[in-house]
Coordinates of C-alpha atoms in Angstrom, one line a residue:
M1 CA 44.0 -107.0 -87.6
A2 CA 43.0 -107.7 -85.1
R3 CA 38.6 -108.1 -84.8
E4 CA 36.9 -105.9 -81.7
I5 CA 35.4 -107.5 -79.5
T6 CA 32.3 -106.5 -77.2
T7 CA 30.0 -110.1 -76.7
V8 CA 31.7 -113.4 -75.3
G9 CA 30.4 -116.6 -74.3
V10 CA 31.6 -119.4 -71.7
V11 CA 30.5 -122.3 -72.4
G12 CA 30.5 -124.4 -68.9
L13 CA 30.5 -122.3 -65.5
G14 CA 32.5 -124.9 -62.2
T15 CA 35.6 -122.7 -61.0
M16 CA 37.3 -122.0 -63.7
G17 CA 34.1 -121.2 -66.2
A18 CA 33.3 -118.4 -64.2
G19 CA 36.8 -117.5 -63.4
I20 CA 36.3 -116.7 -67.0
V21 CA 32.9 -114.7 -66.9
E22 CA 34.6 -112.4 -64.2
V23 CA 37.1 -111.4 -66.2
F24 CA 35.5 -110.8 -69.0
A25 CA 32.0 -108.7 -67.0
R26 CA 35.3 -107.2 -65.1
G27 CA 36.6 -106.3 -68.8
G28 CA 33.5 -104.3 -69.4
L29 CA 31.7 -107.2 -72.2
T30 CA 28.6 -108.2 -72.0
V31 CA 28.7 -112.2 -71.5
I32 CA 26.8 -115.0 -72.2
G33 CA 27.2 -117.9 -70.5
V34 CA 26.8 -121.3 -70.9
E35 CA 25.8 -124.4 -69.2
S36 CA 23.8 -128.0 -69.2
S37 CA 21.2 -127.7 -66.6
Q38 CA 19.2 -125.0 -64.9
E39 CA 21.2 -126.6 -62.0
F40 CA 24.9 -126.1 -62.8
A41 CA 23.2 -122.7 -64.1
E42 CA 22.5 -121.8 -60.6
R43 CA 25.5 -123.0 -59.6
G44 CA 28.0 -121.1 -61.6
R45 CA 25.9 -118.0 -60.4
S46 CA 26.7 -118.5 -57.4
I47 CA 30.4 -118.9 -58.3
L48 CA 30.0 -115.3 -59.4
Q49 CA 28.4 -114.0 -56.3
A50 CA 30.5 -115.5 -53.8
S51 CA 33.4 -114.5 -56.1
T52 CA 32.6 -110.6 -56.6
D53 CA 31.4 -111.0 -52.9
R54 CA 34.6 -111.2 -51.7
A55 CA 36.4 -108.8 -53.6
V56 CA 33.9 -106.3 -51.8
A57 CA 34.7 -107.7 -48.5
K58 CA 38.3 -107.0 -49.5
G59 CA 37.7 -103.4 -50.1
K60 CA 38.7 -104.1 -53.9
L61 CA 35.1 -103.8 -55.3
D62 CA 32.6 -101.4 -53.9
E63 CA 29.0 -102.8 -54.1
A64 CA 28.3 -100.1 -57.4
G65 CA 31.1 -101.8 -59.1
Q66 CA 30.0 -105.4 -58.5
A67 CA 26.2 -104.9 -59.3
D68 CA 27.5 -103.5 -63.1
I69 CA 30.0 -106.7 -63.4
L70 CA 27.0 -108.6 -62.9
G71 CA 24.8 -106.4 -64.6
R72 CA 26.8 -107.2 -67.8
I73 CA 26.3 -112.0 -67.0
S74 CA 23.3 -112.9 -68.3
I75 CA 23.1 -117.8 -67.3
T76 CA 21.2 -120.0 -69.9
T77 CA 21.5 -123.2 -70.6
E78 CA 20.7 -122.8 -74.3
Y79 CA 23.4 -123.3 -76.8
A80 CA 21.3 -120.6 -79.3
D81 CA 21.3 -117.3 -77.0
L82 CA 25.2 -117.8 -78.1
A83 CA 24.3 -117.1 -81.6
P84 CA 25.4 -112.9 -81.5
V85 CA 28.9 -113.6 -79.5
D86 CA 31.9 -112.4 -81.1
L87 CA 34.2 -115.4 -79.4
V88 CA 33.2 -117.7 -77.0
V89 CA 35.2 -120.0 -74.5
E90 CA 35.0 -123.6 -73.9
A91 CA 35.2 -124.5 -70.3
V92 CA 33.8 -128.0 -70.1
P93 CA 35.6 -130.8 -68.5
E94 CA 38.8 -132.8 -70.0
I95 CA 37.1 -135.3 -72.2
M96 CA 38.1 -134.5 -75.7
S97 CA 33.9 -136.2 -77.1
L98 CA 33.2 -133.7 -74.9
K99 CA 34.5 -130.8 -76.4
H100 CA 33.9 -131.9 -80.2
E101 CA 30.4 -132.6 -79.7
V102 CA 30.8 -128.5 -77.8
I103 CA 32.4 -127.3 -80.9
G104 CA 29.5 -129.0 -82.8
K105 CA 26.8 -127.4 -81.2
L106 CA 28.6 -124.1 -81.1
E107 CA 29.5 -123.7 -85.2
A108 CA 25.6 -124.8 -85.9
V109 CA 24.6 -121.1 -84.0
L110 CA 27.4 -118.9 -84.5
A111 CA 28.6 -116.6 -87.0
D112 CA 31.1 -117.2 -89.9
D113 CA 33.7 -115.4 -88.2
A114 CA 33.1 -115.7 -84.8
I115 CA 36.2 -117.2 -82.2
V116 CA 35.9 -120.8 -80.5
A117 CA 38.5 -120.4 -77.9
T118 CA 38.6 -123.8 -75.7
N119 CA 40.6 -123.9 -72.0
T120 CA 41.0 -126.9 -71.7
S121 CA 45.0 -127.4 -69.8
S122 CA 46.1 -130.8 -71.2
L123 CA 44.1 -131.7 -74.6
S124 CA 45.7 -131.0 -77.7
I125 CA 44.3 -128.5 -79.2
T126 CA 45.2 -130.1 -82.8
E127 CA 42.5 -132.0 -82.2
I128 CA 39.8 -130.4 -80.9
A129 CA 39.7 -128.1 -83.5
A130 CA 40.1 -131.2 -86.2
P131 CA 36.6 -131.6 -87.3
A132 CA 35.6 -128.4 -86.2
K133 CA 34.1 -127.4 -90.2
V134 CA 35.6 -124.0 -89.5
P135 CA 39.4 -125.3 -87.9
G136 CA 40.9 -121.5 -88.0
R137 CA 38.9 -120.0 -86.0
V138 CA 39.6 -122.5 -82.6
I139 CA 42.5 -121.3 -80.9
G140 CA 43.4 -121.9 -77.2
M141 CA 42.8 -119.4 -74.2
H142 CA 44.2 -121.4 -71.4
F143 CA 43.3 -119.0 -68.1
F144 CA 45.5 -119.8 -64.5
N145 CA 42.7 -120.8 -61.6
P146 CA 41.7 -117.9 -60.3
A147 CA 41.3 -116.3 -62.8
P148 CA 40.2 -113.1 -61.6
I149 CA 43.7 -113.1 -60.3
L150 CA 46.8 -114.6 -62.0
K151 CA 47.4 -112.6 -65.3
L152 CA 48.8 -115.1 -67.4
V153 CA 47.2 -116.6 -70.7
E154 CA 48.2 -119.1 -72.8
I155 CA 47.2 -118.7 -76.4
I156 CA 48.0 -122.2 -78.2
T157 CA 48.1 -122.2 -82.2
T158 CA 47.6 -124.7 -84.4
P159 CA 48.6 -124.8 -88.5
M160 CA 45.2 -124.3 -88.9
T161 CA 45.2 -121.4 -86.7
A162 CA 43.9 -117.3 -88.8
P163 CA 46.9 -115.5 -88.1
D164 CA 44.1 -112.7 -87.6
T165 CA 43.2 -114.8 -84.7
T166 CA 45.4 -115.2 -83.2
E167 CA 46.0 -112.1 -83.3
T168 CA 42.1 -110.9 -81.8
V169 CA 42.6 -113.6 -78.6
R170 CA 46.1 -111.7 -78.2
T171 CA 44.7 -108.2 -77.8
L172 CA 42.4 -109.1 -76.1
S173 CA 44.1 -110.6 -73.5
E174 CA 45.6 -108.3 -73.4
S175 CA 42.7 -105.4 -73.3
L176 CA 41.5 -107.6 -70.3
G177 CA 44.6 -106.8 -67.9
K178 CA 46.1 -110.1 -68.3
K179 CA 49.7 -110.8 -69.8
P180 CA 49.5 -113.2 -72.8
V181 CA 51.7 -115.9 -74.1
V182 CA 51.5 -116.9 -78.4
I183 CA 52.8 -121.1 -78.2
G184 CA 52.4 -123.7 -80.7
D185 CA 50.2 -126.8 -79.6
R186 CA 52.5 -129.0 -76.9
A187 CA 51.2 -130.6 -74.5
G188 CA 51.4 -129.2 -70.8
F189 CA 52.3 -125.5 -73.2
V190 CA 54.6 -123.8 -71.1
A191 CA 53.9 -123.4 -68.0
N192 CA 51.9 -126.8 -67.0
Y193 CA 55.3 -128.2 -69.3
L194 CA 57.7 -127.0 -66.8
L195 CA 55.8 -127.5 -63.8
Y196 CA 55.3 -130.9 -63.8
G197 CA 58.8 -131.5 -64.8
Y198 CA 59.6 -129.9 -61.8
F199 CA 56.0 -131.6 -59.5
S200 CA 57.6 -135.6 -60.6
A201 CA 61.7 -134.0 -58.9
A202 CA 59.8 -133.5 -55.9
L203 CA 56.7 -136.0 -55.5
A204 CA 59.9 -138.4 -56.1
M205 CA 62.2 -136.9 -53.3
Y206 CA 59.2 -137.3 -51.0
E207 CA 58.2 -141.5 -52.2
S208 CA 61.8 -142.5 -51.7
G209 CA 62.2 -141.0 -48.2
H210 CA 64.8 -138.4 -48.7
V211 CA 63.4 -135.9 -47.2
S212 CA 59.5 -135.3 -45.2
R213 CA 56.2 -133.3 -46.6
E214 CA 56.0 -130.7 -44.4
D215 CA 60.4 -129.5 -44.6
L216 CA 60.1 -130.1 -49.3
D217 CA 57.6 -127.7 -48.7
T218 CA 59.7 -125.4 -46.5
A219 CA 62.2 -125.7 -49.2
V220 CA 60.5 -125.0 -52.7
R221 CA 58.2 -121.3 -50.4
V222 CA 60.9 -120.3 -48.1
G223 CA 64.2 -121.5 -49.6
I224 CA 63.2 -121.0 -53.5
G225 CA 60.6 -118.5 -52.5
L226 CA 57.9 -119.3 -54.7
P227 CA 54.5 -118.7 -53.7
M228 CA 53.4 -122.8 -51.5
G229 CA 55.6 -126.2 -51.6
P230 CA 54.6 -128.4 -53.8
L231 CA 52.4 -130.9 -52.0
T232 CA 50.9 -127.8 -50.4
L233 CA 49.6 -127.0 -53.5
G234 CA 49.1 -130.6 -55.2
D235 CA 46.3 -130.7 -52.9
L236 CA 44.8 -127.9 -54.0
V237 CA 44.8 -128.4 -57.0
G238 CA 44.5 -131.8 -56.8
L239 CA 45.7 -135.2 -56.8
D240 CA 43.9 -136.4 -59.9
V241 CA 43.9 -133.5 -61.6
L242 CA 48.2 -134.0 -61.4
H243 CA 47.7 -137.5 -62.7
H244 CA 46.3 -136.7 -65.3
I245 CA 47.9 -134.3 -66.7
S246 CA 51.1 -135.7 -65.9
D247 CA 50.0 -139.2 -67.4
V248 CA 49.6 -136.8 -71.1
I249 CA 52.2 -134.9 -71.2
Y250 CA 54.5 -138.0 -70.3
G251 CA 53.0 -139.6 -73.3
H252 CA 53.9 -136.8 -75.4
S253 CA 58.4 -136.3 -74.0
R254 CA 58.3 -140.3 -72.5
S255 CA 60.5 -138.7 -70.3
P256 CA 61.8 -140.6 -67.4
H257 CA 61.6 -136.7 -66.0
H258 CA 57.5 -137.2 -65.9
A259 CA 56.9 -140.8 -65.4
P260 CA 53.7 -140.7 -64.1
S261 CA 53.7 -141.8 -60.6
T262 CA 52.8 -144.5 -58.6
M263 CA 52.8 -143.5 -55.3
L264 CA 50.4 -140.6 -56.7
E265 CA 48.3 -142.9 -58.7
R266 CA 47.7 -144.8 -55.2
M267 CA 46.2 -142.1 -53.6
V268 CA 43.3 -141.0 -56.6
L269 CA 42.2 -144.8 -56.6
A270 CA 42.1 -144.0 -52.8
G271 CA 40.2 -141.1 -52.8
R272 CA 42.8 -138.9 -51.6
L273 CA 42.1 -136.3 -53.8
G274 CA 43.3 -132.9 -51.9
R275 CA 41.9 -130.8 -50.0
K276 CA 38.0 -131.3 -52.3
S277 CA 38.2 -135.1 -50.4
G278 CA 39.6 -134.0 -47.2
Q279 CA 43.1 -137.0 -47.5
G280 CA 45.9 -135.6 -50.1
F281 CA 49.7 -135.0 -48.8
Y282 CA 47.7 -134.1 -45.7
T283 CA 45.4 -133.9 -44.0
F284 CA 41.9 -131.0 -43.5
A285 CA 39.4 -130.6 -41.3
K286 CA 36.9 -131.9 -43.9
P287 CA 36.6 -132.2 -48.0
G288 CA 36.8 -128.5 -48.5
S289 CA 38.8 -127.1 -46.5
G290 CA 41.8 -125.7 -46.4
Q291 CA 42.6 -126.3 -42.2
L292 CA 45.3 -128.9 -41.7
V293 CA 44.8 -131.7 -38.9
D294 CA 47.7 -133.6 -37.7
D295 CA 47.5 -137.6 -38.8
E296 CA 50.4 -140.6 -38.7
R297 CA 52.7 -138.7 -40.8
T298 CA 52.5 -136.0 -39.1
P299 CA 56.0 -135.6 -37.4
E300 CA 56.9 -136.3 -33.8
V301 CA 58.7 -133.3 -31.8
T302 CA 62.0 -134.8 -30.6
A303 CA 63.7 -133.0 -28.1
G304 CA 67.9 -131.8 -28.9
R305 CA 70.3 -131.7 -26.7
E306 CA 70.8 -128.2 -24.8
I307 CA 73.7 -126.1 -26.7
S308 CA 75.2 -123.1 -25.1
S309 CA 77.9 -123.1 -27.6
V310 CA 79.3 -122.8 -31.2
A311 CA 82.8 -122.9 -33.2
V312 CA 83.3 -121.3 -36.4
I313 CA 86.4 -122.3 -38.5
G314 CA 87.0 -120.2 -41.6
A315 CA 87.5 -117.1 -42.8
G316 CA 85.2 -115.3 -45.4
A317 CA 81.8 -114.2 -46.0
L318 CA 80.3 -116.8 -44.8
A319 CA 82.1 -117.3 -42.0
E320 CA 82.0 -114.2 -40.8
E321 CA 78.0 -114.6 -41.1
L322 CA 77.5 -118.1 -39.1
A323 CA 80.3 -117.0 -36.8
G324 CA 77.5 -113.4 -35.9
R325 CA 74.3 -114.8 -36.8
F326 CA 75.6 -117.9 -33.9
T327 CA 76.3 -114.7 -31.6
E328 CA 72.2 -113.1 -32.4
G329 CA 71.2 -116.4 -31.3
G330 CA 72.6 -116.9 -28.0
Y331 CA 76.0 -119.1 -28.1
A332 CA 78.7 -118.2 -27.0
V333 CA 81.6 -118.4 -30.1
T334 CA 84.7 -119.1 -31.0
H335 CA 85.8 -119.0 -34.4
L336 CA 89.0 -119.5 -35.1
T337 CA 89.9 -117.6 -39.0
D338 CA 93.5 -119.7 -39.4
P339 CA 93.8 -122.4 -41.5
A340 CA 96.7 -123.7 -38.8
A341 CA 94.8 -123.0 -35.2
D342 CA 94.9 -125.7 -32.7
L343 CA 92.0 -127.2 -31.7
S344 CA 91.9 -128.1 -28.1
G345 CA 90.1 -125.3 -27.3
L346 CA 86.7 -126.9 -28.6
A347 CA 87.5 -129.6 -26.3
E348 CA 83.6 -128.3 -24.3
V349 CA 81.3 -127.1 -27.9
G350 CA 78.3 -127.9 -28.7
L351 CA 78.7 -127.6 -32.4
V352 CA 81.4 -127.2 -34.2
V353 CA 80.9 -125.4 -38.5
E354 CA 83.9 -126.0 -40.8
A355 CA 83.2 -123.0 -43.0
Q356 CA 86.2 -122.3 -44.9
D357 CA 86.3 -120.3 -47.8
E358 CA 85.5 -122.8 -50.5
D359 CA 87.3 -119.9 -53.4
A360 CA 90.5 -119.4 -51.4
P361 CA 93.2 -121.4 -53.0
G362 CA 94.0 -124.8 -52.2
E363 CA 91.8 -128.0 -51.7
G364 CA 87.8 -127.6 -52.0
A365 CA 84.3 -127.7 -54.2
Q366 CA 82.1 -126.7 -56.5
G367 CA 80.1 -123.2 -54.6
E368 CA 76.5 -123.3 -53.9
V369 CA 74.0 -121.1 -55.7
A370 CA 73.3 -119.5 -53.0
Q371 CA 76.2 -118.2 -52.6
A372 CA 76.8 -116.6 -55.8
E373 CA 74.2 -113.8 -54.4
G374 CA 77.0 -112.3 -52.0
A375 CA 77.6 -115.3 -49.0
R376 CA 81.2 -116.0 -49.9
G377 CA 84.4 -114.5 -50.1
E378 CA 87.9 -113.9 -50.5
G379 CA 89.8 -116.2 -49.2
T380 CA 93.2 -115.5 -46.4
G381 CA 95.3 -117.9 -47.5
E382 CA 95.8 -122.0 -47.9
L383 CA 92.2 -124.1 -47.1
R384 CA 93.2 -126.7 -43.8
D385 CA 92.4 -130.2 -45.4
V386 CA 88.9 -131.3 -44.9
D387 CA 89.5 -134.7 -44.1
E388 CA 92.7 -133.9 -41.4
L389 CA 90.6 -131.7 -39.7
F390 CA 87.8 -133.8 -39.6
A391 CA 89.7 -136.5 -37.9
E392 CA 90.7 -134.2 -35.6
L393 CA 87.6 -132.8 -34.4
G394 CA 87.1 -136.2 -33.9
E395 CA 89.8 -136.9 -31.6
V396 CA 89.3 -133.5 -30.3
T397 CA 85.4 -132.8 -29.3
A398 CA 83.9 -134.9 -26.4
P399 CA 81.3 -137.0 -27.8
G400 CA 78.4 -135.6 -28.4
T401 CA 80.0 -131.8 -30.0
I402 CA 77.7 -131.9 -33.7
L403 CA 80.6 -131.9 -36.5
A404 CA 78.9 -129.9 -39.4
T405 CA 80.7 -128.5 -42.7
A406 CA 78.9 -125.3 -44.3
N407 CA 81.2 -126.8 -47.6
T408 CA 80.0 -129.1 -50.1
Y409 CA 81.3 -132.0 -48.8
S410 CA 80.2 -134.8 -48.3
A411 CA 78.9 -136.0 -44.8
V412 CA 78.9 -139.8 -45.4
A413 CA 82.9 -139.5 -46.3
L414 CA 83.6 -136.5 -42.8
A415 CA 81.2 -138.9 -41.2
A416 CA 83.3 -141.6 -41.2
I417 CA 86.9 -139.1 -41.1
S418 CA 85.9 -138.6 -38.1
G419 CA 85.0 -141.5 -36.4
R420 CA 81.4 -139.7 -35.2
P421 CA 78.6 -140.4 -38.3
E422 CA 76.0 -140.1 -35.1
D423 CA 76.6 -135.9 -34.8
T424 CA 78.0 -135.5 -38.0
V425 CA 75.9 -133.1 -40.8
V426 CA 76.4 -130.7 -44.3
L427 CA 74.6 -127.4 -44.2
S428 CA 73.9 -125.7 -47.0
V429 CA 73.1 -122.4 -46.0
H430 CA 71.3 -120.7 -48.8
A431 CA 70.5 -117.2 -49.4
P432 CA 66.9 -115.5 -47.2
T433 CA 64.3 -115.1 -49.9
P434 CA 60.7 -113.0 -49.1
N435 CA 59.8 -115.5 -47.6
G436 CA 62.4 -116.1 -45.3
Q437 CA 65.4 -118.2 -45.1
V438 CA 65.9 -121.8 -45.3
I439 CA 69.5 -123.9 -43.9
E440 CA 69.4 -126.8 -45.2
A441 CA 70.7 -130.5 -43.0
G442 CA 72.0 -133.1 -44.6
R443 CA 72.2 -136.3 -42.8
T444 CA 73.3 -139.6 -43.4
I445 CA 71.9 -143.2 -42.2
K446 CA 74.3 -142.5 -38.7
T447 CA 72.6 -140.2 -38.1
S448 CA 71.1 -140.0 -34.6
Q449 CA 67.7 -138.6 -34.5
E450 CA 68.5 -136.4 -30.9
T451 CA 71.8 -134.4 -33.3
I452 CA 68.9 -134.1 -36.0
A453 CA 66.7 -132.3 -33.2
T454 CA 69.8 -130.3 -31.9
V455 CA 70.5 -129.0 -35.7
R456 CA 66.8 -128.0 -35.8
A457 CA 67.1 -125.7 -32.6
V458 CA 69.7 -123.9 -33.8
I459 CA 68.7 -123.1 -36.6
K460 CA 65.9 -121.6 -35.8
A461 CA 67.3 -120.3 -33.1
I462 CA 69.6 -117.7 -35.6
G463 CA 66.4 -117.1 -37.2
A464 CA 66.3 -119.7 -39.8
E465 CA 63.7 -122.5 -41.6
P466 CA 65.1 -126.1 -40.8
V467 CA 64.9 -128.6 -44.2
V468 CA 66.4 -132.0 -42.8
C469 CA 67.1 -134.3 -45.7
K470 CA 68.9 -137.1 -47.4
D471 CA 72.7 -136.1 -48.1
R472 CA 72.7 -136.4 -51.2
T473 CA 74.0 -134.3 -54.2
G474 CA 72.4 -131.1 -54.3
L475 CA 70.1 -131.6 -51.1
V476 CA 66.7 -130.5 -51.3
V477 CA 66.6 -126.7 -52.6
D478 CA 69.3 -126.9 -55.4
A479 CA 68.3 -130.4 -56.7
L480 CA 64.8 -128.7 -57.7
L481 CA 65.8 -125.6 -58.4
V482 CA 68.7 -126.4 -60.7
T483 CA 66.8 -128.3 -62.4
H484 CA 63.7 -127.0 -62.7
L485 CA 66.2 -123.7 -64.0
N486 CA 67.9 -126.3 -66.4
D487 CA 64.3 -127.4 -68.1
C488 CA 63.4 -124.3 -68.7
V489 CA 67.0 -123.3 -70.4
K490 CA 65.5 -126.8 -72.1
M491 CA 62.4 -125.4 -74.0
L492 CA 64.6 -122.1 -74.8
D493 CA 66.8 -124.1 -76.5
E494 CA 64.1 -126.2 -78.5
G495 CA 62.6 -123.3 -79.0
Y496 CA 58.9 -123.3 -78.3
A497 CA 58.8 -120.2 -76.6
S498 CA 61.3 -117.0 -76.0
A499 CA 62.8 -116.4 -72.1
E500 CA 61.2 -113.2 -72.0
D501 CA 57.4 -115.1 -72.9
I502 CA 58.6 -118.4 -70.3
D503 CA 60.0 -115.8 -67.3
T504 CA 56.4 -114.4 -68.3
A505 CA 54.6 -118.2 -67.8
L506 CA 55.7 -119.0 -64.9
Q507 CA 55.3 -115.5 -62.7
F508 CA 52.7 -114.7 -64.1
G509 CA 50.9 -117.8 -64.3
L510 CA 52.3 -119.8 -61.6
G511 CA 53.1 -117.1 -58.5
Y512 CA 56.8 -117.2 -59.0
P513 CA 58.3 -114.4 -58.0
S514 CA 60.8 -113.4 -60.4
G515 CA 61.2 -115.5 -64.1
P516 CA 63.7 -118.8 -64.5
F517 CA 65.7 -116.3 -66.1
A518 CA 65.5 -113.1 -64.8
M519 CA 67.1 -116.2 -61.4
I520 CA 69.3 -117.8 -63.7
D521 CA 70.8 -113.5 -65.1
K522 CA 70.9 -113.0 -61.0
L523 CA 72.6 -115.8 -59.7
G524 CA 74.7 -116.6 -63.2
A525 CA 75.0 -118.8 -64.9
D526 CA 77.8 -120.5 -64.4
E527 CA 76.8 -121.3 -60.6
V528 CA 74.2 -122.6 -62.1
L529 CA 75.9 -125.0 -64.3
A530 CA 78.4 -126.1 -61.9
V531 CA 75.4 -127.3 -59.7
A532 CA 73.9 -128.5 -63.0
E533 CA 77.0 -131.0 -63.8
E534 CA 76.9 -131.4 -60.1
L535 CA 73.5 -133.8 -60.4
Y536 CA 73.9 -135.0 -63.6
S537 CA 77.3 -136.9 -61.9
G538 CA 76.1 -137.3 -58.8
T539 CA 73.7 -140.3 -61.1
A540 CA 76.7 -141.2 -62.9
G541 CA 74.8 -140.2 -66.0
F542 CA 72.4 -142.4 -65.9
Q543 CA 69.8 -140.0 -65.3
T544 CA 70.4 -138.2 -68.9
H545 CA 67.9 -136.0 -68.2
L546 CA 70.0 -134.3 -64.9
A547 CA 73.0 -133.2 -68.1
P548 CA 73.3 -129.9 -68.5
S549 CA 71.3 -127.8 -71.7
P550 CA 73.7 -127.5 -74.2
L551 CA 72.3 -123.5 -74.3
L552 CA 73.3 -122.9 -70.7
V553 CA 76.9 -124.2 -71.6
E554 CA 76.9 -121.8 -74.9
H555 CA 75.7 -118.4 -72.3
V556 CA 78.7 -119.8 -70.1
L557 CA 80.9 -119.5 -71.8
L558 CA 79.9 -117.0 -74.1
D559 CA 79.8 -114.4 -71.0
E560 CA 76.0 -114.2 -71.9
P561 CA 72.9 -113.0 -69.7
F562 CA 69.8 -115.1 -71.0
L563 CA 67.5 -111.6 -70.7
S564 CA 68.6 -108.5 -72.8
G565 CA 70.1 -105.5 -70.7
Q566 CA 70.0 -107.7 -68.0
A567 CA 72.7 -106.8 -65.1
R568 CA 75.5 -110.1 -64.2
P569 CA 75.0 -110.8 -60.3
D570 CA 78.8 -108.9 -60.4
G571 CA 77.4 -105.6 -61.1
Q572 CA 79.8 -106.1 -64.7

């Protein structure tokens, strides 16, 4: 049975702790905040004042409401003042010895049935609780920053946690308007564990030169639809924080997927910590500022070729969409739907895009995940052999004409076949998200900068955001998204959390527009599996962490959605 909680305490009034104090006070509870010195206590008070001032300025809180919230809060430097609380949350720095010291002080003043919660994001709750006199009342209560806004609370139990402690904290979280997820003790819990796998993959892309920082962030924010790109997020959170948590998670998993980044370590050692230091992946106007300024890594603006005409080869929804978009963008468009069409009339066009429907009979490759959302249509006959097509295009088009495929063929192979490596790219058209639409351009080592600049301009002209990267399996969007989704399925298969709880954690803790399992059911598990298999085979099986989850395969073979009541992509 859940116990009634009316008075709570918070130890540590930094940004996180002060946010937790505000959450409790907004929920109508009496709150006692404790800091180690009067200076830090005043800092905590000013954080609370500033946060509620912003809410008033934005019209989300009136002055009377602000006064009520602040009136429920008292701030002290004495642990003895916590004697009447029903629950206390410690939010001190991530140092195990300090956590043990705080819990020892708390147990000296708290009532026997008072709950002790830790807001740690990386340390073992079991290890924190072990030395306690009453370990059954110690539990993890992990809020996400900013605590007054983000709804997720991860409630982490240990083998010693009493059931009524868990139920009391869960009920309290719900009463505060939060979305609680109850899980066992494991490094990273749900949200951070999954986040750091994705962040590690994104960082490896950037470090290897696969994609620029700006295009990487665009791919994730616009192409996947997340609130911000990984490098922007890293600078906001703090690179030292990311480095510490990645070490903890790698210590648990020992997976290459979580291996600490040497680049991240070097940046932390050099004092490049993100916004708070003024330099991180990006450079800011001053420490603490969110205003970006140009630096040595800011991409130079390169002029492309002026083109006025485009040819689209292929039938089906994707080809029709591209032909229409190019027309709306102001280009003269030639659309060849007949697989056997004469190509001699394309001698002077500026860009040729092969967009034959890969679902049509004949030669073809697996479709993109995004195309499962309606960008593909029924084929109208045998596909024209792509090798022959690009060989002929290399002969009939003028030097400088850009040759592109919007299908999942290798730009490297097509560049060699056409004899025009400097002009050849692969395009990946992704379904729009609430943040816009991305079209990726995969380049080879021979693709010219002029070609890339021209492709960027064309993509912008048709209302999409360009992302340029090396021609590798999955490019950026699919390589990050599908690997991330596969990690989520693996967590489900391990029995650590339910599909619904994983969706809740990522949607309400990390700001995802929808949870990963909702994404899989919408895209189609078969399409996700197809790309996952391509990503794994692209490494020749050496990167075992990319292997598709057996549970994903099972859901595809049994034609079963992950979420009950979730409609299939085809409406069946």
